[in-house]
């Protein structure tokens, strides 16, 4: 039985090279007077089959880069996303100083991976990834920076800058799973900022897990087929016949809030009279 996994923040989940989902910028409402368009770096449309997936992918938590001058948060617009829909959220970057702090590439990544842990053995592989870049060597500077570019970095502006993002989830994407801490299937959104502080280059990561549930076609004819059940029992002193109970559900699948129609039939082939309510 699949259980939707719980949410938590992660330090860093590195990307491999599996298949990608399409990603695109929303109409970006940055703090400031101008809007900077983002660029989708990867854009594929489906999950790779297992034999083509990156079997060497192993997500691990790395040492956390801490810098008091720069904060990064990933905010998701929903608690649950459905396969075939759009995963939306915001990358919020806050700079507490405009001196000696420079920012380089700013991006957000979506990766999905599955992991199995048996005793002391752990195997992981990713099956989906996408990356959206807001600022880089090949893109104009965002509202988080100002001044001329030097060696791929711009001077940081003091304050908060918000970068909206959106990822199209494949229609056949599986549900998030956390099965007894033995098997996981997770979707993780990671914000990435390269920065230079006092001439020292480093990278700041911040991740958030997204809950995804698989899609299903409620109009599929297979769900409209009836379901029958039958049971019978012989009675003491009732002869060779039996009491038969038959039940029929008019459809295979019902939605919450709807009506459930059940047909019930009782047949008494014994010598005794049967009372029922």
PDB file of N, CA and C in Angstrom, residues 131-236:
ATOM      1  N   UNK A 131      15.508  21.820 -14.676  1.00  0.00           N
ATOM      2  CA  UNK A 131      16.235  22.944 -14.069  1.00  0.00           C
ATOM      3  C   UNK A 131      15.819  24.248 -14.746  1.00  0.00           C
ATOM      4  N   UNK A 132      15.538  25.243 -13.933  1.00  0.00           N
ATOM      5  CA  UNK A 132      15.117  26.553 -14.418  1.00  0.00           C
ATOM      6  C   UNK A 132      16.093  27.598 -13.896  1.00  0.00           C
ATOM      7  N   UNK A 133      16.703  28.346 -14.815  1.00  0.00           N
ATOM      8  CA  UNK A 133      17.735  29.317 -14.445  1.00  0.00           C
ATOM      9  C   UNK A 133      17.177  30.730 -14.539  1.00  0.00           C
ATOM     10  N   UNK A 134      17.356  31.513 -13.480  1.00  0.00           N
ATOM     11  CA  UNK A 134      16.882  32.894 -13.446  1.00  0.00           C
ATOM     12  C   UNK A 134      17.977  33.900 -13.765  1.00  0.00           C
ATOM     13  N   UNK A 135      19.206  33.554 -13.466  1.00  0.00           N
ATOM     14  CA  UNK A 135      20.319  34.468 -13.679  1.00  0.00           C
ATOM     15  C   UNK A 135      21.570  33.648 -13.916  1.00  0.00           C
ATOM     16  N   UNK A 136      22.332  34.008 -14.965  1.00  0.00           N
ATOM     17  CA  UNK A 136      23.564  33.271 -15.255  1.00  0.00           C
ATOM     18  C   UNK A 136      24.418  34.084 -16.207  1.00  0.00           C
ATOM     19  N   UNK A 137      25.519  33.472 -16.633  1.00  0.00           N
ATOM     20  CA  UNK A 137      26.425  34.118 -17.584  1.00  0.00           C
ATOM     21  C   UNK A 137      25.709  34.490 -18.873  1.00  0.00           C
ATOM     22  N   UNK A 138      24.738  33.655 -19.281  1.00  0.00           N
ATOM     23  CA  UNK A 138      24.075  33.843 -20.571  1.00  0.00           C
ATOM     24  C   UNK A 138      22.725  34.540 -20.458  1.00  0.00           C
ATOM     25  N   UNK A 139      22.358  35.002 -19.261  1.00  0.00           N
ATOM     26  CA  UNK A 139      21.089  35.679 -19.051  1.00  0.00           C
ATOM     27  C   UNK A 139      21.318  37.044 -18.423  1.00  0.00           C
ATOM     28  N   UNK A 140      20.370  37.962 -18.595  1.00  0.00           N
ATOM     29  CA  UNK A 140      20.495  39.279 -17.959  1.00  0.00           C
ATOM     30  C   UNK A 140      20.449  39.150 -16.439  1.00  0.00           C
ATOM     31  N   UNK A 141      20.967  40.138 -15.725  1.00  0.00           N
ATOM     32  CA  UNK A 141      20.910  40.091 -14.255  1.00  0.00           C
ATOM     33  C   UNK A 141      19.477  40.245 -13.763  1.00  0.00           C
ATOM     34  N   UNK A 142      19.187  39.659 -12.615  1.00  0.00           N
ATOM     35  CA  UNK A 142      17.868  39.782 -12.006  1.00  0.00           C
ATOM     36  C   UNK A 142      17.811  41.016 -11.129  1.00  0.00           C
ATOM     37  N   UNK A 143      16.648  41.232 -10.502  1.00  0.00           N
ATOM     38  CA  UNK A 143      16.497  42.371  -9.599  1.00  0.00           C
ATOM     39  C   UNK A 143      17.189  42.160  -8.262  1.00  0.00           C
ATOM     40  N   UNK A 144      17.833  40.994  -8.079  1.00  0.00           N
ATOM     41  CA  UNK A 144      18.546  40.745  -6.832  1.00  0.00           C
ATOM     42  C   UNK A 144      19.939  41.363  -6.852  1.00  0.00           C
ATOM     43  N   UNK A 145      20.378  41.881  -8.005  1.00  0.00           N
ATOM     44  CA  UNK A 145      21.736  42.397  -8.139  1.00  0.00           C
ATOM     45  C   UNK A 145      21.721  43.741  -8.872  1.00  0.00           C
ATOM     46  N   UNK A 146      22.888  44.358  -8.915  1.00  0.00           N
ATOM     47  CA  UNK A 146      23.025  45.613  -9.655  1.00  0.00           C
ATOM     48  C   UNK A 146      24.477  45.766 -10.072  1.00  0.00           C
ATOM     49  N   UNK A 147      24.719  46.772 -10.902  1.00  0.00           N
ATOM     50  CA  UNK A 147      26.081  47.078 -11.326  1.00  0.00           C
ATOM     51  C   UNK A 147      26.574  46.169 -12.432  1.00  0.00           C
ATOM     52  N   UNK A 148      27.767  46.423 -12.896  1.00  0.00           N
ATOM     53  CA  UNK A 148      28.352  45.600 -13.971  1.00  0.00           C
ATOM     54  C   UNK A 148      28.754  44.209 -13.471  1.00  0.00           C
ATOM     55  N   UNK A 149      28.788  43.276 -14.398  1.00  0.00           N
ATOM     56  CA  UNK A 149      29.195  41.907 -14.060  1.00  0.00           C
ATOM     57  C   UNK A 149      30.707  41.808 -14.038  1.00  0.00           C
ATOM     58  N   UNK A 150      31.224  41.119 -13.029  1.00  0.00           N
ATOM     59  CA  UNK A 150      32.663  40.890 -12.912  1.00  0.00           C
ATOM     60  C   UNK A 150      32.900  39.412 -12.644  1.00  0.00           C
ATOM     61  N   UNK A 151      33.538  38.756 -13.604  1.00  0.00           N
ATOM     62  CA  UNK A 151      33.853  37.324 -13.492  1.00  0.00           C
ATOM     63  C   UNK A 151      32.604  36.471 -13.233  1.00  0.00           C
ATOM     64  N   UNK A 152      31.479  36.859 -13.844  1.00  0.00           N
ATOM     65  CA  UNK A 152      30.254  36.090 -13.711  1.00  0.00           C
ATOM     66  C   UNK A 152      29.425  36.410 -12.486  1.00  0.00           C
ATOM     67  N   UNK A 153      29.767  37.468 -11.748  1.00  0.00           N
ATOM     68  CA  UNK A 153      29.044  37.822 -10.522  1.00  0.00           C
ATOM     69  C   UNK A 153      28.662  39.303 -10.563  1.00  0.00           C
ATOM     70  N   UNK A 154      27.483  39.590  -9.958  1.00  0.00           N
ATOM     71  CA  UNK A 154      27.010  40.953  -9.808  1.00  0.00           C
ATOM     72  C   UNK A 154      26.931  41.298  -8.332  1.00  0.00           C
ATOM     73  N   UNK A 155      27.012  42.596  -8.016  1.00  0.00           N
ATOM     74  CA  UNK A 155      26.889  43.040  -6.626  1.00  0.00           C
ATOM     75  C   UNK A 155      25.449  42.836  -6.145  1.00  0.00           C
ATOM     76  N   UNK A 156      25.278  42.233  -4.969  1.00  0.00           N
ATOM     77  CA  UNK A 156      23.958  41.941  -4.435  1.00  0.00           C
ATOM     78  C   UNK A 156      23.266  43.214  -3.965  1.00  0.00           C
ATOM     79  N   UNK A 157      21.944  43.269  -4.161  1.00  0.00           N
ATOM     80  CA  UNK A 157      21.132  44.344  -3.607  1.00  0.00           C
ATOM     81  C   UNK A 157      20.621  43.924  -2.226  1.00  0.00           C
ATOM     82  N   UNK A 158      20.544  44.846  -1.324  1.00  0.00           N
ATOM     83  CA  UNK A 158      20.016  44.555  -0.007  1.00  0.00           C
ATOM     84  C   UNK A 158      18.494  44.456  -0.090  1.00  0.00           C
ATOM     85  N   UNK A 159      17.916  43.387   0.476  1.00  0.00           N
ATOM     86  CA  UNK A 159      16.476  43.209   0.456  1.00  0.00           C
ATOM     87  C   UNK A 159      16.068  41.835  -0.043  1.00  0.00           C
ATOM     88  N   UNK A 160      14.786  41.693  -0.350  1.00  0.00           N
ATOM     89  CA  UNK A 160      14.211  40.406  -0.738  1.00  0.00           C
ATOM     90  C   UNK A 160      13.816  40.413  -2.207  1.00  0.00           C
ATOM     91  N   UNK A 161      14.121  39.316  -2.892  1.00  0.00           N
ATOM     92  CA  UNK A 161      13.727  39.139  -4.284  1.00  0.00           C
ATOM     93  C   UNK A 161      13.018  37.795  -4.424  1.00  0.00           C
ATOM     94  N   UNK A 162      11.882  37.792  -5.110  1.00  0.00           N
ATOM     95  CA  UNK A 162      11.088  36.584  -5.275  1.00  0.00           C
ATOM     96  C   UNK A 162      11.121  36.115  -6.721  1.00  0.00           C
ATOM     97  N   UNK A 163      11.402  34.818  -6.915  1.00  0.00           N
ATOM     98  CA  UNK A 163      11.471  34.218  -8.238  1.00  0.00           C
ATOM     99  C   UNK A 163      10.379  33.143  -8.352  1.00  0.00           C
ATOM    100  N   UNK A 164       9.232  33.434  -8.989  1.00  0.00           N
ATOM    101  CA  UNK A 164       8.215  32.394  -9.189  1.00  0.00           C
ATOM    102  C   UNK A 164       8.710  31.346 -10.189  1.00  0.00           C
ATOM    103  N   UNK A 165       8.276  30.094  -9.999  1.00  0.00           N
ATOM    104  CA  UNK A 165       8.675  29.027 -10.914  1.00  0.00           C
ATOM    105  C   UNK A 165       7.516  28.071 -11.131  1.00  0.00           C
ATOM    106  N   UNK A 166       7.610  27.275 -12.195  1.00  0.00           N
ATOM    107  CA  UNK A 166       6.577  26.283 -12.506  1.00  0.00           C
ATOM    108  C   UNK A 166       7.222  25.126 -13.250  1.00  0.00           C
ATOM    109  N   UNK A 167       6.841  23.904 -12.882  1.00  0.00           N
ATOM    110  CA  UNK A 167       7.305  22.687 -13.545  1.00  0.00           C
ATOM    111  C   UNK A 167       6.096  21.855 -13.953  1.00  0.00           C
ATOM    112  N   UNK A 168       6.054  21.440 -15.209  1.00  0.00           N
ATOM    113  CA  UNK A 168       4.996  20.553 -15.681  1.00  0.00           C
ATOM    114  C   UNK A 168       5.333  19.122 -15.285  1.00  0.00           C
ATOM    115  N   UNK A 169       4.440  18.475 -14.515  1.00  0.00           N
ATOM    116  CA  UNK A 169       4.669  17.106 -14.065  1.00  0.00           C
ATOM    117  C   UNK A 169       4.109  16.143 -15.112  1.00  0.00           C
ATOM    118  N   UNK A 170       4.867  15.147 -15.542  1.00  0.00           N
ATOM    119  CA  UNK A 170       4.353  14.189 -16.533  1.00  0.00           C
ATOM    120  C   UNK A 170       3.082  13.500 -16.060  1.00  0.00           C
ATOM    121  N   UNK A 171       2.197  13.196 -16.983  1.00  0.00           N
ATOM    122  CA  UNK A 171       0.923  12.587 -16.658  1.00  0.00           C
ATOM    123  C   UNK A 171       1.088  11.204 -16.045  1.00  0.00           C
ATOM    124  N   UNK A 172       2.202  10.521 -16.366  1.00  0.00           N
ATOM    125  CA  UNK A 172       2.422   9.171 -15.843  1.00  0.00           C
ATOM    126  C   UNK A 172       3.357   9.142 -14.647  1.00  0.00           C
ATOM    127  N   UNK A 173       3.584  10.288 -14.018  1.00  0.00           N
ATOM    128  CA  UNK A 173       4.441  10.332 -12.835  1.00  0.00           C
ATOM    129  C   UNK A 173       3.783   9.583 -11.673  1.00  0.00           C
ATOM    130  N   UNK A 174       4.541   8.782 -10.926  1.00  0.00           N
ATOM    131  CA  UNK A 174       3.973   8.021  -9.805  1.00  0.00           C
ATOM    132  C   UNK A 174       3.786   8.883  -8.568  1.00  0.00           C
ATOM    133  N   UNK A 175       3.057   8.359  -7.601  1.00  0.00           N
ATOM    134  CA  UNK A 175       2.804   9.080  -6.348  1.00  0.00           C
ATOM    135  C   UNK A 175       4.040   9.091  -5.459  1.00  0.00           C
ATOM    136  N   UNK A 176       4.136  10.113  -4.617  1.00  0.00           N
ATOM    137  CA  UNK A 176       5.146  10.127  -3.563  1.00  0.00           C
ATOM    138  C   UNK A 176       4.869   8.978  -2.606  1.00  0.00           C
ATOM    139  N   UNK A 177       5.941   8.340  -2.123  1.00  0.00           N
ATOM    140  CA  UNK A 177       5.789   7.158  -1.274  1.00  0.00           C
ATOM    141  C   UNK A 177       6.791   7.205  -0.127  1.00  0.00           C
ATOM    142  N   UNK A 178       6.332   6.847   1.052  1.00  0.00           N
ATOM    143  CA  UNK A 178       7.214   6.591   2.192  1.00  0.00           C
ATOM    144  C   UNK A 178       6.697   5.322   2.850  1.00  0.00           C
ATOM    145  N   UNK A 179       7.328   4.194   2.578  1.00  0.00           N
ATOM    146  CA  UNK A 179       6.837   2.902   3.051  1.00  0.00           C
ATOM    147  C   UNK A 179       7.744   2.377   4.157  1.00  0.00           C
ATOM    148  N   UNK A 180       7.317   2.600   5.383  1.00  0.00           N
ATOM    149  CA  UNK A 180       8.005   2.054   6.544  1.00  0.00           C
ATOM    150  C   UNK A 180       9.484   2.354   6.619  1.00  0.00           C
ATOM    151  N   UNK A 181       9.902   3.518   6.107  1.00  0.00           N
ATOM    152  CA  UNK A 181      11.322   3.891   6.096  1.00  0.00           C
ATOM    153  C   UNK A 181      12.193   2.880   5.348  1.00  0.00           C
ATOM    154  N   UNK A 182      11.561   2.059   4.524  1.00  0.00           N
ATOM    155  CA  UNK A 182      12.298   1.074   3.724  1.00  0.00           C
ATOM    156  C   UNK A 182      12.339   1.456   2.247  1.00  0.00           C
ATOM    157  N   UNK A 183      11.270   2.070   1.785  1.00  0.00           N
ATOM    158  CA  UNK A 183      11.190   2.469   0.380  1.00  0.00           C
ATOM    159  C   UNK A 183      10.646   3.889   0.295  1.00  0.00           C
ATOM    160  N   UNK A 184      11.285   4.705  -0.547  1.00  0.00           N
ATOM    161  CA  UNK A 184      10.878   6.092  -0.724  1.00  0.00           C
ATOM    162  C   UNK A 184      10.733   6.397  -2.208  1.00  0.00           C
ATOM    163  N   UNK A 185       9.833   7.297  -2.508  1.00  0.00           N
ATOM    164  CA  UNK A 185       9.770   7.925  -3.820  1.00  0.00           C
ATOM    165  C   UNK A 185       9.465   9.390  -3.561  1.00  0.00           C
ATOM    166  N   UNK A 186      10.416  10.254  -3.883  1.00  0.00           N
ATOM    167  CA  UNK A 186      10.317  11.650  -3.472  1.00  0.00           C
ATOM    168  C   UNK A 186      10.513  12.599  -4.656  1.00  0.00           C
ATOM    169  N   UNK A 187       9.823  13.735  -4.559  1.00  0.00           N
ATOM    170  CA  UNK A 187       9.996  14.851  -5.482  1.00  0.00           C
ATOM    171  C   UNK A 187      10.555  16.015  -4.666  1.00  0.00           C
ATOM    172  N   UNK A 188      11.710  16.532  -5.073  1.00  0.00           N
ATOM    173  CA  UNK A 188      12.388  17.561  -4.286  1.00  0.00           C
ATOM    174  C   UNK A 188      12.682  18.774  -5.170  1.00  0.00           C
ATOM    175  N   UNK A 189      12.297  19.944  -4.678  1.00  0.00           N
ATOM    176  CA  UNK A 189      12.590  21.211  -5.353  1.00  0.00           C
ATOM    177  C   UNK A 189      13.740  21.876  -4.611  1.00  0.00           C
ATOM    178  N   UNK A 190      14.803  22.228  -5.337  1.00  0.00           N
ATOM    179  CA  UNK A 190      16.003  22.781  -4.719  1.00  0.00           C
ATOM    180  C   UNK A 190      16.361  24.123  -5.348  1.00  0.00           C
ATOM    181  N   UNK A 191      16.490  25.150  -4.506  1.00  0.00           N
ATOM    182  CA  UNK A 191      16.983  26.443  -4.953  1.00  0.00           C
ATOM    183  C   UNK A 191      18.491  26.495  -4.828  1.00  0.00           C
ATOM    184  N   UNK A 192      19.162  27.094  -5.818  1.00  0.00           N
ATOM    185  CA  UNK A 192      20.624  27.134  -5.855  1.00  0.00           C
ATOM    186  C   UNK A 192      21.078  28.560  -6.161  1.00  0.00           C
ATOM    187  N   UNK A 193      21.986  29.075  -5.343  1.00  0.00           N
ATOM    188  CA  UNK A 193      22.549  30.406  -5.570  1.00  0.00           C
ATOM    189  C   UNK A 193      24.066  30.324  -5.427  1.00  0.00           C
ATOM    190  N   UNK A 194      24.773  30.732  -6.472  1.00  0.00           N
ATOM    191  CA  UNK A 194      26.226  30.853  -6.387  1.00  0.00           C
ATOM    192  C   UNK A 194      26.557  32.268  -5.917  1.00  0.00           C
ATOM    193  N   UNK A 195      27.478  32.373  -4.965  1.00  0.00           N
ATOM    194  CA  UNK A 195      27.793  33.705  -4.442  1.00  0.00           C
ATOM    195  C   UNK A 195      29.280  33.841  -4.172  1.00  0.00           C
ATOM    196  N   UNK A 196      29.709  35.085  -4.071  1.00  0.00           N
ATOM    197  CA  UNK A 196      31.093  35.407  -3.719  1.00  0.00           C
ATOM    198  C   UNK A 196      31.060  36.353  -2.528  1.00  0.00           C
ATOM    199  N   UNK A 197      31.675  35.920  -1.439  1.00  0.00           N
ATOM    200  CA  UNK A 197      31.698  36.716  -0.217  1.00  0.00           C
ATOM    201  C   UNK A 197      33.143  36.933   0.194  1.00  0.00           C
ATOM    202  N   UNK A 198      33.560  38.191   0.210  1.00  0.00           N
ATOM    203  CA  UNK A 198      34.954  38.525   0.522  1.00  0.00           C
ATOM    204  C   UNK A 198      35.914  37.743  -0.367  1.00  0.00           C
ATOM    205  N   UNK A 199      35.567  37.720  -1.675  1.00  0.00           N
ATOM    206  CA  UNK A 199      36.389  37.077  -2.709  1.00  0.00           C
ATOM    207  C   UNK A 199      36.453  35.556  -2.579  1.00  0.00           C
ATOM    208  N   UNK A 200      35.592  34.978  -1.764  1.00  0.00           N
ATOM    209  CA  UNK A 200      35.511  33.525  -1.640  1.00  0.00           C
ATOM    210  C   UNK A 200      34.218  33.034  -2.294  1.00  0.00           C
ATOM    211  N   UNK A 201      34.345  32.085  -3.237  1.00  0.00           N
ATOM    212  CA  UNK A 201      33.201  31.576  -3.987  1.00  0.00           C
ATOM    213  C   UNK A 201      32.604  30.359  -3.287  1.00  0.00           C
ATOM    214  N   UNK A 202      31.276  30.324  -3.184  1.00  0.00           N
ATOM    215  CA  UNK A 202      30.585  29.187  -2.574  1.00  0.00           C
ATOM    216  C   UNK A 202      29.184  29.088  -3.171  1.00  0.00           C
ATOM    217  N   UNK A 203      28.439  28.074  -2.777  1.00  0.00           N
ATOM    218  CA  UNK A 203      27.085  27.853  -3.287  1.00  0.00           C
ATOM    219  C   UNK A 203      26.139  27.592  -2.128  1.00  0.00           C
ATOM    220  N   UNK A 204      24.967  28.233  -2.165  1.00  0.00           N
ATOM    221  CA  UNK A 204      23.953  28.067  -1.143  1.00  0.00           C
ATOM    222  C   UNK A 204      22.791  27.259  -1.717  1.00  0.00           C
ATOM    223  N   UNK A 205      22.365  26.213  -0.981  1.00  0.00           N
ATOM    224  CA  UNK A 205      21.275  25.340  -1.410  1.00  0.00           C
ATOM    225  C   UNK A 205      20.148  25.387  -0.385  1.00  0.00           C
ATOM    226  N   UNK A 206      18.924  25.234  -0.877  1.00  0.00           N
ATOM    227  CA  UNK A 206      17.779  25.065   0.005  1.00  0.00           C
ATOM    228  C   UNK A 206      16.737  24.222  -0.718  1.00  0.00           C
ATOM    229  N   UNK A 207      16.236  23.157  -0.056  1.00  0.00           N
ATOM    230  CA  UNK A 207      15.327  22.226  -0.717  1.00  0.00           C
ATOM    231  C   UNK A 207      14.031  22.049   0.050  1.00  0.00           C
ATOM    232  N   UNK A 208      13.007  21.665  -0.689  1.00  0.00           N
ATOM    233  CA  UNK A 208      11.694  21.392  -0.123  1.00  0.00           C
ATOM    234  C   UNK A 208      11.075  20.220  -0.867  1.00  0.00           C
ATOM    235  N   UNK A 209      10.506  19.280  -0.098  1.00  0.00           N
ATOM    236  CA  UNK A 209       9.868  18.133  -0.734  1.00  0.00           C
ATOM    237  C   UNK A 209       8.455  18.485  -1.170  1.00  0.00           C
ATOM    238  N   UNK A 210       8.084  18.061  -2.369  1.00  0.00           N
ATOM    239  CA  UNK A 210       6.743  18.272  -2.909  1.00  0.00           C
ATOM    240  C   UNK A 210       5.994  16.948  -2.919  1.00  0.00           C
ATOM    241  N   UNK A 211       4.712  16.964  -2.572  1.00  0.00           N
ATOM    242  CA  UNK A 211       3.891  15.760  -2.579  1.00  0.00           C
ATOM    243  C   UNK A 211       3.194  15.640  -3.923  1.00  0.00           C
ATOM    244  N   UNK A 212       3.339  14.512  -4.565  1.00  0.00           N
ATOM    245  CA  UNK A 212       2.717  14.269  -5.868  1.00  0.00           C
ATOM    246  C   UNK A 212       1.865  13.008  -5.776  1.00  0.00           C
ATOM    247  N   UNK A 213       0.663  13.066  -6.301  1.00  0.00           N
ATOM    248  CA  UNK A 213      -0.199  11.887  -6.388  1.00  0.00           C
ATOM    249  C   UNK A 213      -0.431  11.573  -7.860  1.00  0.00           C
ATOM    250  N   UNK A 214      -0.498  10.292  -8.180  1.00  0.00           N
ATOM    251  CA  UNK A 214      -0.662   9.892  -9.560  1.00  0.00           C
ATOM    252  C   UNK A 214      -2.035  10.276 -10.091  1.00  0.00           C
ATOM    253  N   UNK A 215      -2.124  10.447 -11.394  1.00  0.00           N
ATOM    254  CA  UNK A 215      -3.381  10.826 -12.037  1.00  0.00           C
ATOM    255  C   UNK A 215      -4.139   9.579 -12.468  1.00  0.00           C
ATOM    256  N   UNK A 216      -5.450   9.707 -12.532  1.00  0.00           N
ATOM    257  CA  UNK A 216      -6.264   8.616 -13.043  1.00  0.00           C
ATOM    258  C   UNK A 216      -7.422   9.197 -13.839  1.00  0.00           C
ATOM    259  N   UNK A 217      -7.889   8.440 -14.805  1.00  0.00           N
ATOM    260  CA  UNK A 217      -8.954   8.866 -15.702  1.00  0.00           C
ATOM    261  C   UNK A 217     -10.284   8.348 -15.175  1.00  0.00           C
ATOM    262  N   UNK A 218     -11.057   9.210 -14.538  1.00  0.00           N
ATOM    263  CA  UNK A 218     -12.322   8.804 -13.964  1.00  0.00           C
ATOM    264  C   UNK A 218     -13.358   8.402 -14.994  1.00  0.00           C
ATOM    265  N   UNK A 219     -13.149   8.758 -16.259  1.00  0.00           N
ATOM    266  CA  UNK A 219     -14.110   8.415 -17.317  1.00  0.00           C
ATOM    267  C   UNK A 219     -13.736   7.127 -18.037  1.00  0.00           C
ATOM    268  N   UNK A 220     -12.681   6.477 -17.593  1.00  0.00           N
ATOM    269  CA  UNK A 220     -12.275   5.223 -18.234  1.00  0.00           C
ATOM    270  C   UNK A 220     -13.393   4.185 -18.098  1.00  0.00           C
ATOM    271  N   UNK A 221     -13.764   3.521 -19.208  1.00  0.00           N
ATOM    272  CA  UNK A 221     -14.866   2.540 -19.152  1.00  0.00           C
ATOM    273  C   UNK A 221     -14.649   1.409 -18.148  1.00  0.00           C
ATOM    274  N   UNK A 222     -13.388   1.119 -17.824  1.00  0.00           N
ATOM    275  CA  UNK A 222     -13.132   0.031 -16.887  1.00  0.00           C
ATOM    276  C   UNK A 222     -13.737   0.325 -15.515  1.00  0.00           C
ATOM    277  N   UNK A 223     -13.832   1.616 -15.153  1.00  0.00           N
ATOM    278  CA  UNK A 223     -14.401   1.978 -13.856  1.00  0.00           C
ATOM    279  C   UNK A 223     -15.926   1.948 -13.852  1.00  0.00           C
ATOM    280  N   UNK A 224     -16.547   1.807 -15.021  1.00  0.00           N
ATOM    281  CA  UNK A 224     -18.003   1.785 -15.124  1.00  0.00           C
ATOM    282  C   UNK A 224     -18.566   0.365 -15.072  1.00  0.00           C
ATOM    283  N   UNK A 225     -17.710  -0.632 -15.005  1.00  0.00           N
ATOM    284  CA  UNK A 225     -18.184  -2.012 -14.995  1.00  0.00           C
ATOM    285  C   UNK A 225     -18.715  -2.381 -13.606  1.00  0.00           C
ATOM    286  N   UNK A 226     -19.813  -3.133 -13.550  1.00  0.00           N
ATOM    287  CA  UNK A 226     -20.373  -3.524 -12.246  1.00  0.00           C
ATOM    288  C   UNK A 226     -19.509  -4.557 -11.538  1.00  0.00           C
ATOM    289  N   UNK A 227     -19.672  -4.635 -10.230  1.00  0.00           N
ATOM    290  CA  UNK A 227     -18.942  -5.597  -9.398  1.00  0.00           C
ATOM    291  C   UNK A 227     -19.970  -6.447  -8.656  1.00  0.00           C
ATOM    292  N   UNK A 228     -19.867  -7.765  -8.796  1.00  0.00           N
ATOM    293  CA  UNK A 228     -20.820  -8.683  -8.176  1.00  0.00           C
ATOM    294  C   UNK A 228     -20.168  -9.458  -7.031  1.00  0.00           C
ATOM    295  N   UNK A 229     -20.970  -9.764  -6.020  1.00  0.00           N
ATOM    296  CA  UNK A 229     -20.538 -10.607  -4.910  1.00  0.00           C
ATOM    297  C   UNK A 229     -21.659 -11.541  -4.512  1.00  0.00           C
ATOM    298  N   UNK A 230     -21.318 -12.749  -4.101  1.00  0.00           N
ATOM    299  CA  UNK A 230     -22.336 -13.731  -3.749  1.00  0.00           C
ATOM    300  C   UNK A 230     -21.873 -14.576  -2.566  1.00  0.00           C
ATOM    301  N   UNK A 231     -22.820 -14.943  -1.728  1.00  0.00           N
ATOM    302  CA  UNK A 231     -22.522 -15.833  -0.597  1.00  0.00           C
ATOM    303  C   UNK A 231     -23.777 -16.653  -0.294  1.00  0.00           C
ATOM    304  N   UNK A 232     -23.594 -17.891   0.156  1.00  0.00           N
ATOM    305  CA  UNK A 232     -24.745 -18.749   0.477  1.00  0.00           C
ATOM    306  C   UNK A 232     -24.462 -19.562   1.736  1.00  0.00           C
ATOM    307  N   UNK A 233     -25.555 -19.999   2.399  1.00  0.00           N
ATOM    308  CA  UNK A 233     -25.407 -20.753   3.638  1.00  0.00           C
ATOM    309  C   UNK A 233     -26.608 -21.692   3.805  1.00  0.00           C
ATOM    310  N   UNK A 234     -26.307 -22.900   4.193  1.00  0.00           N
ATOM    311  CA  UNK A 234     -27.366 -23.859   4.499  1.00  0.00           C
ATOM    312  C   UNK A 234     -27.812 -23.699   5.946  1.00  0.00           C
ATOM    313  N   UNK A 235     -29.112 -23.947   6.180  1.00  0.00           N
ATOM    314  CA  UNK A 235     -29.674 -23.795   7.515  1.00  0.00           C
ATOM    315  C   UNK A 235     -29.936 -25.163   8.152  1.00  0.00           C
ATOM    316  N   UNK A 236     -29.827 -25.178   9.486  1.00  0.00           N
ATOM    317  CA  UNK A 236     -30.124 -26.418  10.210  1.00  0.00           C
ATOM    318  C   UNK A 236     -31.604 -26.748  10.043  1.00  0.00           C
TER     319      UNK A 236
END
